[in-house]
Amino acid sequence: MLKKNFHQAEPIPEEARAYIDALLESGDLFRYHASEDAPVTLLEKEFAAMMGSKYALAVASCSAALFLTLRGLELSHNAKVLIPAFTFAAVPSAVIHANCTPVLVEVNDNYRIDVEDFAAKFTDDIEAVLISHMRGHTSDMDAIKALCDEKDIPLIEDAAHSLGTTWNGQKIGTIGKVGCFSFQSYKLVNGGEGGILVTDDADMIAKCVIMSGAYESNWQKHGLDCNAFSKYQNELPLYNTRMSNLSAAVIRPQLKEVERRVDDGLRNHDSLANQLNSSPYFDVPEALAPEKRAPDSIQFNLIGFTNSQAQAFMAEAHTQGVPVSIFGLHTGNARAYWNWKFLGETPELPKTKAMLARACDVRLPAALTLEEVNTIGDVLLASVEQIKSGKAA
Ligand SMILES: *Cc1c(COP(=O)(O)O)cnc(C)c1O
């Protein structure tokens, strides 16, 4: 029996205390209170530098970043936007929030976009492509980018869960026109809530800054080298989805931790993947060759299971202290596209559906030790033995 809280967060670095104390003292919680160098503005500068991007805008969530980005693209009403069918419900939600229509693309049993289906669904009425790197898995971005470029259609990255991941050495979130990240507590950097977008596009950043709630001339306080703002001032709605200085105070000191968390997360993931792949009943798909991952969870497929065996495996692992979720068998899972009932009718997606019915999800926070990870592996292997030998309770 493993006694571990898989959702337990790492402590916030000590440095945050001084930042927060200063904010409590001054009461300066609003990013536009100070004329310059507000914590949110500093976070944006530091994050942009870390990503090698020209501009960054911190907002209330990754969903807000995706919404602003889609609005910033100035697509037609109900514009069709390609998204993978394997993602979190917040992604199609951001698409409809922006008055667009998501078109779902098949995802293979390695959790990556089916490039053939992507090409087939990339018809002339598609106005944007939003690639959600679900659970930090990177699809074939070379093929996807090439097709977007060929058709001159904007590519947006939902990199909510991909901070620290690279593709051909390039940082995920910087391949598309805009990359959006999350600071929600279950992501690599824990701000409680929060999001940030990066881009090199001057018009895009000007539009997103204003729409995020930079009313009047508050865009000047972003201190950006960008002369597109005056074009858009008073021309765009203010959606007021800013970040508070308190959030920036807890996020900034964690940026220094990203590299270590990425290394530890990858070490934990790869060690567990090796252990699980020793069983004929598990398959942990490999990363694509150009991809270097930054995982804080592991996904693996059950091989040769009936639905009831898969359910029994989930229950047995739970009993032994490891919470396993099978995306498609867990009632009401927000990552199973048929539960996105707000979209109306969802299409037939046999590949994605089959994958979701056997894909297991286990959180693997970077703070776990290798020994703990090994115990998790033992529990999963023992649970599968119980089920397959018919000995489970
Ligand atoms: C967490 C997550 C989101 C949503 O992020 P929020 O900051 O909570 O809005 C979107 N996409 C993916 C892939 C995620 O993991």
JSON list of C-alpha atoms in Angstrom, two decimals, residues 164-265:
[
{"chain": "A", "resi": 164, "resn": "GLY", "atom": "CA", "xyz": [10.10, 22.74, -20.88]},
{"chain": "A", "resi": 165, "resn": "THR", "atom": "CA", "xyz": [9.35, 20.44, -23.82]},
{"chain": "A", "resi": 166, "resn": "THR", "atom": "CA", "xyz": [11.37, 20.86, -27.01]},
{"chain": "A", "resi": 167, "resn": "TRP", "atom": "CA", "xyz": [10.92, 19.73, -30.63]},
{"chain": "A", "resi": 168, "resn": "ASN", "atom": "CA", "xyz": [14.11, 19.57, -32.72]},
{"chain": "A", "resi": 169, "resn": "GLY", "atom": "CA", "xyz": [15.62, 21.63, -29.89]},
{"chain": "A", "resi": 170, "resn": "GLN", "atom": "CA", "xyz": [13.03, 24.38, -30.31]},
{"chain": "A", "resi": 171, "resn": "LYS", "atom": "CA", "xyz": [10.87, 25.27, -27.33]},
{"chain": "A", "resi": 172, "resn": "ILE", "atom": "CA", "xyz": [7.29, 24.07, -27.60]},
{"chain": "A", "resi": 173, "resn": "GLY", "atom": "CA", "xyz": [5.02, 27.12, -27.64]},
{"chain": "A", "resi": 174, "resn": "THR", "atom": "CA", "xyz": [7.34, 29.01, -30.00]},
{"chain": "A", "resi": 175, "resn": "ILE", "atom": "CA", "xyz": [6.64, 26.98, -33.15]},
{"chain": "A", "resi": 176, "resn": "GLY", "atom": "CA", "xyz": [3.25, 28.52, -33.87]},
{"chain": "A", "resi": 177, "resn": "LYS", "atom": "CA", "xyz": [2.24, 32.17, -34.18]},
{"chain": "A", "resi": 178, "resn": "VAL", "atom": "CA", "xyz": [1.21, 32.17, -30.50]},
{"chain": "A", "resi": 179, "resn": "GLY", "atom": "CA", "xyz": [1.96, 29.72, -27.67]},
{"chain": "A", "resi": 180, "resn": "CYS", "atom": "CA", "xyz": [-0.27, 29.57, -24.57]},
{"chain": "A", "resi": 181, "resn": "PHE", "atom": "CA", "xyz": [0.77, 28.17, -21.18]},
{"chain": "A", "resi": 182, "resn": "SER", "atom": "CA", "xyz": [-0.99, 27.46, -17.88]},
{"chain": "A", "resi": 183, "resn": "PHE", "atom": "CA", "xyz": [0.06, 28.17, -14.29]},
{"chain": "A", "resi": 184, "resn": "GLN", "atom": "CA", "xyz": [-2.85, 26.21, -12.84]},
{"chain": "A", "resi": 185, "resn": "SER", "atom": "CA", "xyz": [-1.64, 24.12, -9.88]},
{"chain": "A", "resi": 186, "resn": "TYR", "atom": "CA", "xyz": [-1.36, 20.81, -11.75]},
{"chain": "A", "resi": 187, "resn": "LYS", "atom": "CA", "xyz": [1.10, 22.20, -14.30]},
{"chain": "A", "resi": 188, "resn": "LEU", "atom": "CA", "xyz": [4.88, 22.53, -14.02]},
{"chain": "A", "resi": 189, "resn": "VAL", "atom": "CA", "xyz": [4.71, 26.03, -12.52]},
{"chain": "A", "resi": 190, "resn": "ASN", "atom": "CA", "xyz": [2.06, 26.46, -9.84]},
{"chain": "A", "resi": 191, "resn": "GLY", "atom": "CA", "xyz": [0.36, 29.84, -9.58]},
{"chain": "A", "resi": 192, "resn": "GLY", "atom": "CA", "xyz": [-2.91, 28.40, -8.32]},
{"chain": "A", "resi": 193, "resn": "GLU", "atom": "CA", "xyz": [-4.43, 29.81, -11.49]},
{"chain": "A", "resi": 194, "resn": "GLY", "atom": "CA", "xyz": [-2.90, 31.80, -14.33]},
{"chain": "A", "resi": 195, "resn": "GLY", "atom": "CA", "xyz": [-1.79, 31.68, -17.93]},
{"chain": "A", "resi": 196, "resn": "ILE", "atom": "CA", "xyz": [0.61, 33.36, -20.30]},
{"chain": "A", "resi": 197, "resn": "LEU", "atom": "CA", "xyz": [0.96, 33.68, -24.05]},
{"chain": "A", "resi": 198, "resn": "VAL", "atom": "CA", "xyz": [4.11, 34.29, -26.07]},
{"chain": "A", "resi": 199, "resn": "THR", "atom": "CA", "xyz": [4.41, 35.62, -29.60]},
{"chain": "A", "resi": 200, "resn": "ASP", "atom": "CA", "xyz": [6.76, 37.53, -31.90]},
{"chain": "A", "resi": 201, "resn": "ASP", "atom": "CA", "xyz": [3.86, 39.20, -33.68]},
{"chain": "A", "resi": 202, "resn": "ALA", "atom": "CA", "xyz": [3.47, 42.91, -32.84]},
{"chain": "A", "resi": 203, "resn": "ASP", "atom": "CA", "xyz": [-0.16, 43.19, -33.93]},
{"chain": "A", "resi": 204, "resn": "MET", "atom": "CA", "xyz": [-1.12, 40.05, -32.04]},
{"chain": "A", "resi": 205, "resn": "ILE", "atom": "CA", "xyz": [0.45, 41.18, -28.78]},
{"chain": "A", "resi": 206, "resn": "ALA", "atom": "CA", "xyz": [-1.09, 44.65, -29.08]},
{"chain": "A", "resi": 207, "resn": "LYS", "atom": "CA", "xyz": [-4.56, 43.19, -29.64]},
{"chain": "A", "resi": 208, "resn": "CYS", "atom": "CA", "xyz": [-4.25, 40.60, -26.85]},
{"chain": "A", "resi": 209, "resn": "VAL", "atom": "CA", "xyz": [-2.86, 43.13, -24.34]},
{"chain": "A", "resi": 210, "resn": "ILE", "atom": "CA", "xyz": [-5.74, 45.51, -24.97]},
{"chain": "A", "resi": 211, "resn": "MET", "atom": "CA", "xyz": [-8.41, 42.80, -24.96]},
{"chain": "A", "resi": 212, "resn": "SER", "atom": "CA", "xyz": [-6.99, 41.33, -21.72]},
{"chain": "A", "resi": 213, "resn": "GLY", "atom": "CA", "xyz": [-8.04, 44.58, -20.06]},
{"chain": "A", "resi": 214, "resn": "ALA", "atom": "CA", "xyz": [-5.43, 47.29, -20.77]},
{"chain": "A", "resi": 215, "resn": "TYR", "atom": "CA", "xyz": [-8.04, 50.05, -20.83]},
{"chain": "A", "resi": 216, "resn": "GLU", "atom": "CA", "xyz": [-7.15, 53.62, -21.81]},
{"chain": "A", "resi": 217, "resn": "SER", "atom": "CA", "xyz": [-3.36, 53.80, -22.12]},
{"chain": "A", "resi": 218, "resn": "ASN", "atom": "CA", "xyz": [-2.45, 51.06, -19.71]},
{"chain": "A", "resi": 219, "resn": "TRP", "atom": "CA", "xyz": [-0.68, 49.18, -22.51]},
{"chain": "A", "resi": 220, "resn": "GLN", "atom": "CA", "xyz": [2.15, 51.69, -21.98]},
{"chain": "A", "resi": 221, "resn": "LYS", "atom": "CA", "xyz": [2.85, 50.03, -18.62]},
{"chain": "A", "resi": 222, "resn": "HIS", "atom": "CA", "xyz": [3.80, 46.80, -20.39]},
{"chain": "A", "resi": 223, "resn": "GLY", "atom": "CA", "xyz": [7.00, 48.51, -21.48]},
{"chain": "A", "resi": 224, "resn": "LEU", "atom": "CA", "xyz": [6.97, 46.66, -24.82]},
{"chain": "A", "resi": 225, "resn": "ASP", "atom": "CA", "xyz": [8.94, 47.62, -27.87]},
{"chain": "A", "resi": 226, "resn": "CYS", "atom": "CA", "xyz": [5.87, 47.58, -30.10]},
{"chain": "A", "resi": 227, "resn": "ASN", "atom": "CA", "xyz": [4.19, 50.44, -31.95]},
{"chain": "A", "resi": 228, "resn": "ALA", "atom": "CA", "xyz": [0.96, 48.67, -32.89]},
{"chain": "A", "resi": 229, "resn": "PHE", "atom": "CA", "xyz": [-1.01, 49.69, -29.78]},
{"chain": "A", "resi": 230, "resn": "SER", "atom": "CA", "xyz": [-2.43, 53.02, -30.94]},
{"chain": "A", "resi": 231, "resn": "LYS", "atom": "CA", "xyz": [-3.99, 51.22, -33.91]},
{"chain": "A", "resi": 232, "resn": "TYR", "atom": "CA", "xyz": [-6.19, 49.15, -31.62]},
{"chain": "A", "resi": 233, "resn": "GLN", "atom": "CA", "xyz": [-6.89, 51.37, -28.61]},
{"chain": "A", "resi": 234, "resn": "ASN", "atom": "CA", "xyz": [-10.68, 51.76, -28.18]},
{"chain": "A", "resi": 235, "resn": "GLU", "atom": "CA", "xyz": [-11.21, 49.54, -31.23]},
{"chain": "A", "resi": 236, "resn": "LEU", "atom": "CA", "xyz": [-11.37, 46.31, -29.29]},
{"chain": "A", "resi": 237, "resn": "PRO", "atom": "CA", "xyz": [-13.51, 45.03, -26.42]},
{"chain": "A", "resi": 238, "resn": "LEU", "atom": "CA", "xyz": [-11.95, 44.71, -22.96]},
{"chain": "A", "resi": 239, "resn": "TYR", "atom": "CA", "xyz": [-12.46, 41.18, -21.68]},
{"chain": "A", "resi": 240, "resn": "ASN", "atom": "CA", "xyz": [-10.73, 41.89, -18.35]},
{"chain": "A", "resi": 241, "resn": "THR", "atom": "CA", "xyz": [-8.91, 38.65, -17.81]},
{"chain": "A", "resi": 242, "resn": "ARG", "atom": "CA", "xyz": [-5.73, 40.07, -16.29]},
{"chain": "A", "resi": 243, "resn": "MET", "atom": "CA", "xyz": [-3.34, 38.47, -13.85]},
{"chain": "A", "resi": 244, "resn": "SER", "atom": "CA", "xyz": [-3.01, 39.83, -10.32]},
{"chain": "A", "resi": 245, "resn": "ASN", "atom": "CA", "xyz": [0.37, 40.82, -8.86]},
{"chain": "A", "resi": 246, "resn": "LEU", "atom": "CA", "xyz": [-0.11, 38.20, -6.14]},
{"chain": "A", "resi": 247, "resn": "SER", "atom": "CA", "xyz": [-0.09, 35.43, -8.73]},
{"chain": "A", "resi": 248, "resn": "ALA", "atom": "CA", "xyz": [3.04, 36.84, -10.36]},
{"chain": "A", "resi": 249, "resn": "ALA", "atom": "CA", "xyz": [4.73, 36.92, -6.96]},
{"chain": "A", "resi": 250, "resn": "VAL", "atom": "CA", "xyz": [4.38, 33.16, -6.54]},
{"chain": "A", "resi": 251, "resn": "ILE", "atom": "CA", "xyz": [5.10, 32.34, -10.19]},
{"chain": "A", "resi": 252, "resn": "ARG", "atom": "CA", "xyz": [8.29, 34.35, -10.76]},
{"chain": "A", "resi": 253, "resn": "PRO", "atom": "CA", "xyz": [10.52, 32.51, -8.26]},
{"chain": "A", "resi": 254, "resn": "GLN", "atom": "CA", "xyz": [9.43, 29.18, -9.79]},
{"chain": "A", "resi": 255, "resn": "LEU", "atom": "CA", "xyz": [10.80, 29.99, -13.25]},
{"chain": "A", "resi": 256, "resn": "LYS", "atom": "CA", "xyz": [14.26, 29.13, -11.93]},
{"chain": "A", "resi": 257, "resn": "GLU", "atom": "CA", "xyz": [12.93, 25.71, -10.91]},
{"chain": "A", "resi": 258, "resn": "VAL", "atom": "CA", "xyz": [11.67, 24.79, -14.37]},
{"chain": "A", "resi": 259, "resn": "GLU", "atom": "CA", "xyz": [14.88, 23.11, -15.54]},
{"chain": "A", "resi": 260, "resn": "ARG", "atom": "CA", "xyz": [15.19, 20.94, -12.44]},
{"chain": "A", "resi": 261, "resn": "ARG", "atom": "CA", "xyz": [11.52, 19.98, -12.53]},
{"chain": "A", "resi": 262, "resn": "VAL", "atom": "CA", "xyz": [11.86, 19.04, -16.20]},
{"chain": "A", "resi": 263, "resn": "ASP", "atom": "CA", "xyz": [14.92, 16.86, -15.51]},
{"chain": "A", "resi": 264, "resn": "ASP", "atom": "CA", "xyz": [13.35, 15.15, -12.50]},
{"chain": "A", "resi": 265, "resn": "GLY", "atom": "CA", "xyz": [10.03, 14.67, -14.27]}
]
